[in-house]
PDB file of C-alpha atoms in Angstrom:
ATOM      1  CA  UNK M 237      21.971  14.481  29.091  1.00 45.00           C
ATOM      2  CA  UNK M 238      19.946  12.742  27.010  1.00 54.00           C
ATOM      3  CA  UNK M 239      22.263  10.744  24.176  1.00 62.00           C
ATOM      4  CA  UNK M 240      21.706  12.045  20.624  1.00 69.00           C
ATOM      5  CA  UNK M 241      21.838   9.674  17.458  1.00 76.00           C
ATOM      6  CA  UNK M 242      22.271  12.211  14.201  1.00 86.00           C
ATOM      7  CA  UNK M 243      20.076  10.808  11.529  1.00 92.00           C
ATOM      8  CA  UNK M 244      21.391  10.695   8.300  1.00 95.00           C
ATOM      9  CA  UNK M 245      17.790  10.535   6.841  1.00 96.00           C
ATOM     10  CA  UNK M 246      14.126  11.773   8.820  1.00 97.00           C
ATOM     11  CA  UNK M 247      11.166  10.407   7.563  1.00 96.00           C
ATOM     12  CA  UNK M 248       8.340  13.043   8.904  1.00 97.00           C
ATOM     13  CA  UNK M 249       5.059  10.709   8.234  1.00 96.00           C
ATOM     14  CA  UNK M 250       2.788  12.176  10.733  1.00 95.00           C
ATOM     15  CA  UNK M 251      -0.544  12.695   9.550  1.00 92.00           C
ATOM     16  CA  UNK M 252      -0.034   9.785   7.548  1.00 91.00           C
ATOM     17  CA  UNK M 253      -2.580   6.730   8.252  1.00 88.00           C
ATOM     18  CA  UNK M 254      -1.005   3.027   8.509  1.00 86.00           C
ATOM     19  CA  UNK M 255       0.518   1.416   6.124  1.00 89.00           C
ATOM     20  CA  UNK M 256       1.598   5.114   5.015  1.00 91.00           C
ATOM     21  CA  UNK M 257       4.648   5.502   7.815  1.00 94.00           C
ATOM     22  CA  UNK M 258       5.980   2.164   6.973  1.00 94.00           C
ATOM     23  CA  UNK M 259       5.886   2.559   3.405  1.00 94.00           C
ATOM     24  CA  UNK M 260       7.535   5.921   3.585  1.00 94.00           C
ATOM     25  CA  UNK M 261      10.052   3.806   6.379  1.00 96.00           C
ATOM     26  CA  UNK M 262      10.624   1.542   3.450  1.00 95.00           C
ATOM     27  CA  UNK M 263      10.904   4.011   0.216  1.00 94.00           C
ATOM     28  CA  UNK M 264      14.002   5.954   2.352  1.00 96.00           C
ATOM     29  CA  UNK M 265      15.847   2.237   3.227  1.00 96.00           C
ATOM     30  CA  UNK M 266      15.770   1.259  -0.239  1.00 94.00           C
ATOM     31  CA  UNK M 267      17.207   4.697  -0.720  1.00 94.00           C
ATOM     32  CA  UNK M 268      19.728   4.839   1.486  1.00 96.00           C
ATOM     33  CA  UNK M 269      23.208   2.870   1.612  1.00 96.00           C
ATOM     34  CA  UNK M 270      24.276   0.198   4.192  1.00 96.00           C
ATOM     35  CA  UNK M 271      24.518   1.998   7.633  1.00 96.00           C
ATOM     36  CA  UNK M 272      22.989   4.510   7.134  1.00 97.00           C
ATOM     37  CA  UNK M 273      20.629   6.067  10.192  1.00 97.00           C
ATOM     38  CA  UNK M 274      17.150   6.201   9.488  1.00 97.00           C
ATOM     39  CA  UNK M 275      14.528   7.715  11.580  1.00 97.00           C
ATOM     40  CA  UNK M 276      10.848   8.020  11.569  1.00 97.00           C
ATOM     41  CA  UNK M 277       8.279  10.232  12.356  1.00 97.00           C
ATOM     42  CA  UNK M 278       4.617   9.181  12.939  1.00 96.00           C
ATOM     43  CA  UNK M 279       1.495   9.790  14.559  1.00 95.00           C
ATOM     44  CA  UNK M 280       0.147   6.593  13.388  1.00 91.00           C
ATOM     45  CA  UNK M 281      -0.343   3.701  16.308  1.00 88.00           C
ATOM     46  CA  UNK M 282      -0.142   0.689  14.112  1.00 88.00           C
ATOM     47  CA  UNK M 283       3.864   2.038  13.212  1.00 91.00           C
ATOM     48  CA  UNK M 284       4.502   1.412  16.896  1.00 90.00           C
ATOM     49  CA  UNK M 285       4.524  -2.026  16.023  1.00 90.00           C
ATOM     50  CA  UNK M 286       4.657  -2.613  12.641  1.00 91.00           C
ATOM     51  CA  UNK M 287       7.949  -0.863  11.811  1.00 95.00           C
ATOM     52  CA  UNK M 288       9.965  -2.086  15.087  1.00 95.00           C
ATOM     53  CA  UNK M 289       8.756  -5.592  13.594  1.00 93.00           C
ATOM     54  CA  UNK M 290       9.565  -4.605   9.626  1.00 94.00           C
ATOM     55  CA  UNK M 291      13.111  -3.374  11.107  1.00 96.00           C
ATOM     56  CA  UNK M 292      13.748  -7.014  12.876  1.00 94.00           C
ATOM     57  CA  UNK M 293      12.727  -9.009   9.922  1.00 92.00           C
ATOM     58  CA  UNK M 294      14.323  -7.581   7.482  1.00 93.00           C
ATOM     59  CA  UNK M 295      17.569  -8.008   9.176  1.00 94.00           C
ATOM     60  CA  UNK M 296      18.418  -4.141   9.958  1.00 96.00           C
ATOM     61  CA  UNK M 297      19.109  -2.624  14.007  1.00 97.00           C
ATOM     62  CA  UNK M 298      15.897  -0.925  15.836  1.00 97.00           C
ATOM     63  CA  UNK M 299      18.180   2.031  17.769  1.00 96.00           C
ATOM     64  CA  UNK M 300      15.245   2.954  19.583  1.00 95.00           C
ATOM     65  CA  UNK M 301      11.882   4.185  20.043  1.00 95.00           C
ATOM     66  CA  UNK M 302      10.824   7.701  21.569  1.00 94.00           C
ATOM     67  CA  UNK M 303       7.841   8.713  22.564  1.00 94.00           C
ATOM     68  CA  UNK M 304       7.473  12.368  21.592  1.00 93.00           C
ATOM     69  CA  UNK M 305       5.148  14.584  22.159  1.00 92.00           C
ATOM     70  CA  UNK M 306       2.128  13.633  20.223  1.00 93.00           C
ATOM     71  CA  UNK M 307       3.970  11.306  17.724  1.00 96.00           C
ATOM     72  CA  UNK M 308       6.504   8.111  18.149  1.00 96.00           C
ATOM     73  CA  UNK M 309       9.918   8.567  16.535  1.00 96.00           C
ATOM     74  CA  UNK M 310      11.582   5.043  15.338  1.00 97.00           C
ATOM     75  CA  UNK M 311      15.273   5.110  14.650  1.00 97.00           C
ATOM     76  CA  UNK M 312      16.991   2.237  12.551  1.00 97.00           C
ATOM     77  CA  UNK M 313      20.090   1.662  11.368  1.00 97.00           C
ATOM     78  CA  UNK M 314      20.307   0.523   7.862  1.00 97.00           C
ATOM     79  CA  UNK M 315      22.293  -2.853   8.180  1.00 95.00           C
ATOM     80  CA  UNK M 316      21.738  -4.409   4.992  1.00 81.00           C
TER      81      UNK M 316
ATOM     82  CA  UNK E  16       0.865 -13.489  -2.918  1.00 98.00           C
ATOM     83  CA  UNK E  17      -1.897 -12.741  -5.610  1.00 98.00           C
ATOM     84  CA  UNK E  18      -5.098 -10.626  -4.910  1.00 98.00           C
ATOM     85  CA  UNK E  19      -7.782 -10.454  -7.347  1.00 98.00           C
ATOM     86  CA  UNK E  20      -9.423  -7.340  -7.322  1.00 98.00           C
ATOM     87  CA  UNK E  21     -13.125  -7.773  -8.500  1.00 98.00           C
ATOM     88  CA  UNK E  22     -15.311  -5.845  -6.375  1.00 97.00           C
ATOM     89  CA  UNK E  23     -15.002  -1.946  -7.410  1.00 97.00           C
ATOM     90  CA  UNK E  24     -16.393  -0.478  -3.862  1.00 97.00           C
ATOM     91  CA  UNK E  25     -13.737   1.959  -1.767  1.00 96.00           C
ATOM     92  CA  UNK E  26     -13.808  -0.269   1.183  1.00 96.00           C
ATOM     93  CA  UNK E  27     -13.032  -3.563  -0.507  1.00 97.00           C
ATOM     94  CA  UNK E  28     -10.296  -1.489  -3.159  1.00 98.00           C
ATOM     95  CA  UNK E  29      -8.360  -0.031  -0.320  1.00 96.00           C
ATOM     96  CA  UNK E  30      -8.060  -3.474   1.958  1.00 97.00           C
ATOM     97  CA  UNK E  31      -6.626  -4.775  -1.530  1.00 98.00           C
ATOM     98  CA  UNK E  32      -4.090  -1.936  -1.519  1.00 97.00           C
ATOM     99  CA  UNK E  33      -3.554  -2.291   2.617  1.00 96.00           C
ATOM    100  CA  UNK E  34      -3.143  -6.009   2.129  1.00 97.00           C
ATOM    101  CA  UNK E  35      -0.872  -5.428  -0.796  1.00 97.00           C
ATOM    102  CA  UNK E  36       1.327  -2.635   1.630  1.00 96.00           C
ATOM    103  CA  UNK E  37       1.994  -5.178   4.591  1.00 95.00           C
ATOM    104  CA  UNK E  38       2.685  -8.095   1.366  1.00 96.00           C
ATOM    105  CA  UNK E  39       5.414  -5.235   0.301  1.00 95.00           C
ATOM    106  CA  UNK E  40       6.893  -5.049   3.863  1.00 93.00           C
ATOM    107  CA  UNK E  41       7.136  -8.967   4.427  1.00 92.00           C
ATOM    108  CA  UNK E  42       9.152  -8.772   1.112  1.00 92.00           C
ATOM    109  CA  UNK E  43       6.628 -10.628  -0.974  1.00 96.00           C
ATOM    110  CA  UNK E  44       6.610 -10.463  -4.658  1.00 97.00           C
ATOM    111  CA  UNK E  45       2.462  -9.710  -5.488  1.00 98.00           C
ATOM    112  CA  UNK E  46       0.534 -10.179  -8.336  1.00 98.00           C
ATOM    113  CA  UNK E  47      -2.980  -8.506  -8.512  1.00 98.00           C
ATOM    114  CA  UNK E  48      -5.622  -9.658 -11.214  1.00 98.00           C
ATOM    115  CA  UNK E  49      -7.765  -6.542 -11.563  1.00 98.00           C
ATOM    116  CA  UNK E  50     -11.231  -7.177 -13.363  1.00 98.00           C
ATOM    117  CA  UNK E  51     -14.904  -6.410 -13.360  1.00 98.00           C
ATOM    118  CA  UNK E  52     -16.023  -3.347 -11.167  1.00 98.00           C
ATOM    119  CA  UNK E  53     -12.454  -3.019 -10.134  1.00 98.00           C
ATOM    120  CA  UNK E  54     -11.340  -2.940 -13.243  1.00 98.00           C
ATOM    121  CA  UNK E  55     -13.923  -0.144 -14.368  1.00 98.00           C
ATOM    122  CA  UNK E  56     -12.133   2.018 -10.701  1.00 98.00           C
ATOM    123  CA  UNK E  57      -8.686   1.437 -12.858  1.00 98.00           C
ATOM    124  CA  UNK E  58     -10.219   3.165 -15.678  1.00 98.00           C
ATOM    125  CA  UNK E  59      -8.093   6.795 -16.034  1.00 96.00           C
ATOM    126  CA  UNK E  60     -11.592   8.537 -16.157  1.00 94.00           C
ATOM    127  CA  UNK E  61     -13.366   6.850 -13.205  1.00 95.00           C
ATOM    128  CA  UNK E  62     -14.787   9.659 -10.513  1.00 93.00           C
ATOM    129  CA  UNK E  63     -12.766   9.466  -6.880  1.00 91.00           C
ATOM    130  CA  UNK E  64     -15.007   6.507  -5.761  1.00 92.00           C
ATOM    131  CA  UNK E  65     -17.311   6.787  -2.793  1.00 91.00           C
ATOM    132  CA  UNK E  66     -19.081   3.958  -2.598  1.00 93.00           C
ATOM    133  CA  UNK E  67     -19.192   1.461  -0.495  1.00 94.00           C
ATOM    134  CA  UNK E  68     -20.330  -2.465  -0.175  1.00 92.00           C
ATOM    135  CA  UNK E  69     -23.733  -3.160   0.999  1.00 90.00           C
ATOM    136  CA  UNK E  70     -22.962  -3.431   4.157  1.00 90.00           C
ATOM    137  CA  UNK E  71     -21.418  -0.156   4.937  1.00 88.00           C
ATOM    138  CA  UNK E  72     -24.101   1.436   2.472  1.00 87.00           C
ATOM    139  CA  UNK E  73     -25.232   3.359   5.993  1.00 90.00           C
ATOM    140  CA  UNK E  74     -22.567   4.496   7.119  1.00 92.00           C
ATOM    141  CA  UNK E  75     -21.236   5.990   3.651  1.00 92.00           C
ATOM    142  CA  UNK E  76     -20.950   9.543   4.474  1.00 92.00           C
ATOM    143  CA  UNK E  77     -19.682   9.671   8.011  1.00 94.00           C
ATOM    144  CA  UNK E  78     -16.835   7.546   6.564  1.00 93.00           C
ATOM    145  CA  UNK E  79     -15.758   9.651   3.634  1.00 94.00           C
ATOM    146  CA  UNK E  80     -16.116  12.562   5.333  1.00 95.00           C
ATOM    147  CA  UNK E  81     -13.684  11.012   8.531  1.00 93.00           C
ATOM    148  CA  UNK E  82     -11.324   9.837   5.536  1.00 92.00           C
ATOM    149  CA  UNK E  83     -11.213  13.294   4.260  1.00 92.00           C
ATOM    150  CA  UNK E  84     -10.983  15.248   7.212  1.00 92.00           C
ATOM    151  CA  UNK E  85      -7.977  12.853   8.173  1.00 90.00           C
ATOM    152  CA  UNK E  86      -6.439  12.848   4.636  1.00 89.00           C
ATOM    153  CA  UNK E  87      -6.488   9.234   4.384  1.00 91.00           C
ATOM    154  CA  UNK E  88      -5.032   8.740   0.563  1.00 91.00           C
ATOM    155  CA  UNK E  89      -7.498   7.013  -1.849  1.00 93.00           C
ATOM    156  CA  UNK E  90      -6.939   2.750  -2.746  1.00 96.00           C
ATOM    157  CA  UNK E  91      -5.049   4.055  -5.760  1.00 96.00           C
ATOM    158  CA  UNK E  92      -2.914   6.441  -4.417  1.00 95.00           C
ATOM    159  CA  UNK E  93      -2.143   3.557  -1.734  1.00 95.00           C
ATOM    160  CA  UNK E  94      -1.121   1.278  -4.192  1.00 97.00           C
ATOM    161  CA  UNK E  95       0.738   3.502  -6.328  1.00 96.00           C
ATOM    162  CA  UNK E  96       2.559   4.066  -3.251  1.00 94.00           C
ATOM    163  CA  UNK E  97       3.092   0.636  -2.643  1.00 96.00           C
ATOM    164  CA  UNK E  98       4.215  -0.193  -5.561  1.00 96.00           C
ATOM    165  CA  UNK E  99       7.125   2.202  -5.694  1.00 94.00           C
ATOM    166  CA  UNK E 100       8.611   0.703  -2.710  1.00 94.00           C
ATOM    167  CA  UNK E 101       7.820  -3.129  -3.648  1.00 95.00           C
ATOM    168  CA  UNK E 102       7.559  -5.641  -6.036  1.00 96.00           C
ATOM    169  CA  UNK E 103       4.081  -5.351  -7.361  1.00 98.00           C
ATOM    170  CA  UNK E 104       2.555  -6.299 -10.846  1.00 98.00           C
ATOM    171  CA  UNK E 105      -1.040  -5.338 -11.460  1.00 98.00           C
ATOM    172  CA  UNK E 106      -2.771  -7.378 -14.398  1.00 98.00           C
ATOM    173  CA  UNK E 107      -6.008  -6.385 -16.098  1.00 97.00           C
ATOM    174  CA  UNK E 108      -8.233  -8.670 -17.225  1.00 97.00           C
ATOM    175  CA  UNK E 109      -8.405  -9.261 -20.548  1.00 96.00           C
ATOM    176  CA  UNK E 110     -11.848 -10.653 -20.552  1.00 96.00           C
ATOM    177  CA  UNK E 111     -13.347  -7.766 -18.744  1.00 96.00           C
ATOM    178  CA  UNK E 112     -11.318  -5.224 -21.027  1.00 96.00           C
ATOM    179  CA  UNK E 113     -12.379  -6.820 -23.942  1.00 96.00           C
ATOM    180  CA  UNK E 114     -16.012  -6.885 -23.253  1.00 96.00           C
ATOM    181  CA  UNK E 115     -16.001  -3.117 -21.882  1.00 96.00           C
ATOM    182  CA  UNK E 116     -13.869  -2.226 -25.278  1.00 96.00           C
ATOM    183  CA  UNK E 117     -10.748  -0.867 -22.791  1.00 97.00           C
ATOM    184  CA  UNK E 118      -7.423  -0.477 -23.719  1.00 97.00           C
ATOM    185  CA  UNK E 119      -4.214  -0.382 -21.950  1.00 97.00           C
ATOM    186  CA  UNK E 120      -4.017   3.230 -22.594  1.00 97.00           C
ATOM    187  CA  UNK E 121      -7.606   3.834 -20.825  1.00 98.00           C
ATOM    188  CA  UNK E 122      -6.416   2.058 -17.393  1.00 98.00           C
ATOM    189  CA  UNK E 123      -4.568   3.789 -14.947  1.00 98.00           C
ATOM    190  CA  UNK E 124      -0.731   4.238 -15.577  1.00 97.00           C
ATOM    191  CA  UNK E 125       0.037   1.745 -12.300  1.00 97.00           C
ATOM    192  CA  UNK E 126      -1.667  -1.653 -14.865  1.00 98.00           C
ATOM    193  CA  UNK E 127       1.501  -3.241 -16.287  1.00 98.00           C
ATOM    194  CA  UNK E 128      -0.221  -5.250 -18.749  1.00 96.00           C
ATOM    195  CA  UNK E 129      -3.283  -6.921 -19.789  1.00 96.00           C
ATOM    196  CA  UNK E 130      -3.504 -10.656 -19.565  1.00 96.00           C
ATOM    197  CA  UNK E 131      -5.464 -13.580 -19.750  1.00 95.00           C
ATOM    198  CA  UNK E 132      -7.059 -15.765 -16.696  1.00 95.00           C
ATOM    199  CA  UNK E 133      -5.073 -18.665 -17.133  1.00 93.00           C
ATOM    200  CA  UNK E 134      -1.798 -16.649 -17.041  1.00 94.00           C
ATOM    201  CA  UNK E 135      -2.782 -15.136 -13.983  1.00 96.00           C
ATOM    202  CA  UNK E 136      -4.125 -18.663 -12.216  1.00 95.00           C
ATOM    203  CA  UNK E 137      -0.236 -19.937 -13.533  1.00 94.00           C
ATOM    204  CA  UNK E 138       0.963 -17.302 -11.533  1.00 95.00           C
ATOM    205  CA  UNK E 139      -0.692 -17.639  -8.792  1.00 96.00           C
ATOM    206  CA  UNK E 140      -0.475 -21.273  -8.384  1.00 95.00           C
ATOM    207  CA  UNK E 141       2.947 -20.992  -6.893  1.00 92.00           C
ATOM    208  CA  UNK E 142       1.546 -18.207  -4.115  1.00 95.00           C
ATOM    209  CA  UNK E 143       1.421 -18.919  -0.854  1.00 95.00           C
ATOM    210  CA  UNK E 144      -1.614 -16.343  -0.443  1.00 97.00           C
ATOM    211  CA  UNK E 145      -4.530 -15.404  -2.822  1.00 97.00           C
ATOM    212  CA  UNK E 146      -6.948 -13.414  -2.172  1.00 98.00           C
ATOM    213  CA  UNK E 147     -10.279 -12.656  -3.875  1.00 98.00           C
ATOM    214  CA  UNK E 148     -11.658  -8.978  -3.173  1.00 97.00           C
TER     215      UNK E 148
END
């Protein structure tokens, strides 16, 4: 059974071009308090890369990445 | 960082507002200088713009019409976006403004303030990246 992290916020950016996912990504971090869930929706390749990357630098936990169908979901964990 | 946004095509507009975006997710604080034919695009009244630099002069239409059909926001609505997550100050030109007779209250709602050259190069003398669009 596959192991399911609750979100406490969902970014849905698909049909949103790159830097759009990331920016929406970033708007609901700044929103949201210290460990805090975050995940995000996109159908966007760049955010593949670019938020996993964003996530790292800016000092806050990549959960995972899932391929879904048709769009990538990114789940962080607000750590700071 | 610190852009200067001088030309006032779509394609040059909108790498200054995707250049700005990946400045606001590398935590950068950004200053853009917005003047000439970019300045006129941050008047409140300017058309949506759909024009292009020379080079891309050919391929005008089949690019608009891909951005549209994909819903790809305009440079200001990319900016304005950016802006709300980041720190980003846009400056117009108070040279430019002066000339064309604009006022803060004619430039889009996003221009913090008008300023001077030399207060902009001061600012930018301290970033690690300017740009000149």
């Amino acid at each position: 059974m596959a192991e399911e992290i609750k979100a406490d916020k969902v970014v849905d950016a698909r049909g949103s071009f790159c830097p759009g996912p990331l920016m929406e990504l970033i708007k609901a971090y700044k929103e949201a308090k210290a460990g805090d869930v975050i995940s995000v929706y996109s159908t966007d390749n760049g955010t593949k890369t670019d938020a996993p990357a964003w996530i790292k630098k800016s000092g806050n936990e990549l959960i995972k990445i899932i391929d879904r169908n048709g769009y990538v979901e990114i789940v962080m964990k607000k750590v700071r | 960082m610190s852009l200067l946004l001088v030309s006032g095509t779509a394609d040059k507009l909108m790498a200054g507002s995707i250049i700005a975006s990946g400045g606001v997710a590398n935590g950068m604080d950004i200053d853009i200088f917005v003047s000439f034919w970019g300045l006129m695009e941050m008047k409140k009244d300017a058309p949506p713009n759909m024009k292009l630099s020379f080079e891309g002069k050919d391929m005008a239409d089949q690019i608009f019409a891909v951005m549209k059909e994909k819903k790809v926001p305009g440079w200001k609505e990319m900016l304005r976006q950016a802006k709300d997550v980041g720190n980003i100050k846009v400056y117009a030109c108070a040279m430019f403004a002066d000339l064309m007779g604009l006022k803060k209250e004619d430039l889009d709602p996003m221009v913090d303030s008008i300023i001077g050259v030399s207060e902009f190069v001061d600012m930018a003398k301290d970033s690690k990246v300017t740009l000149f669009i």
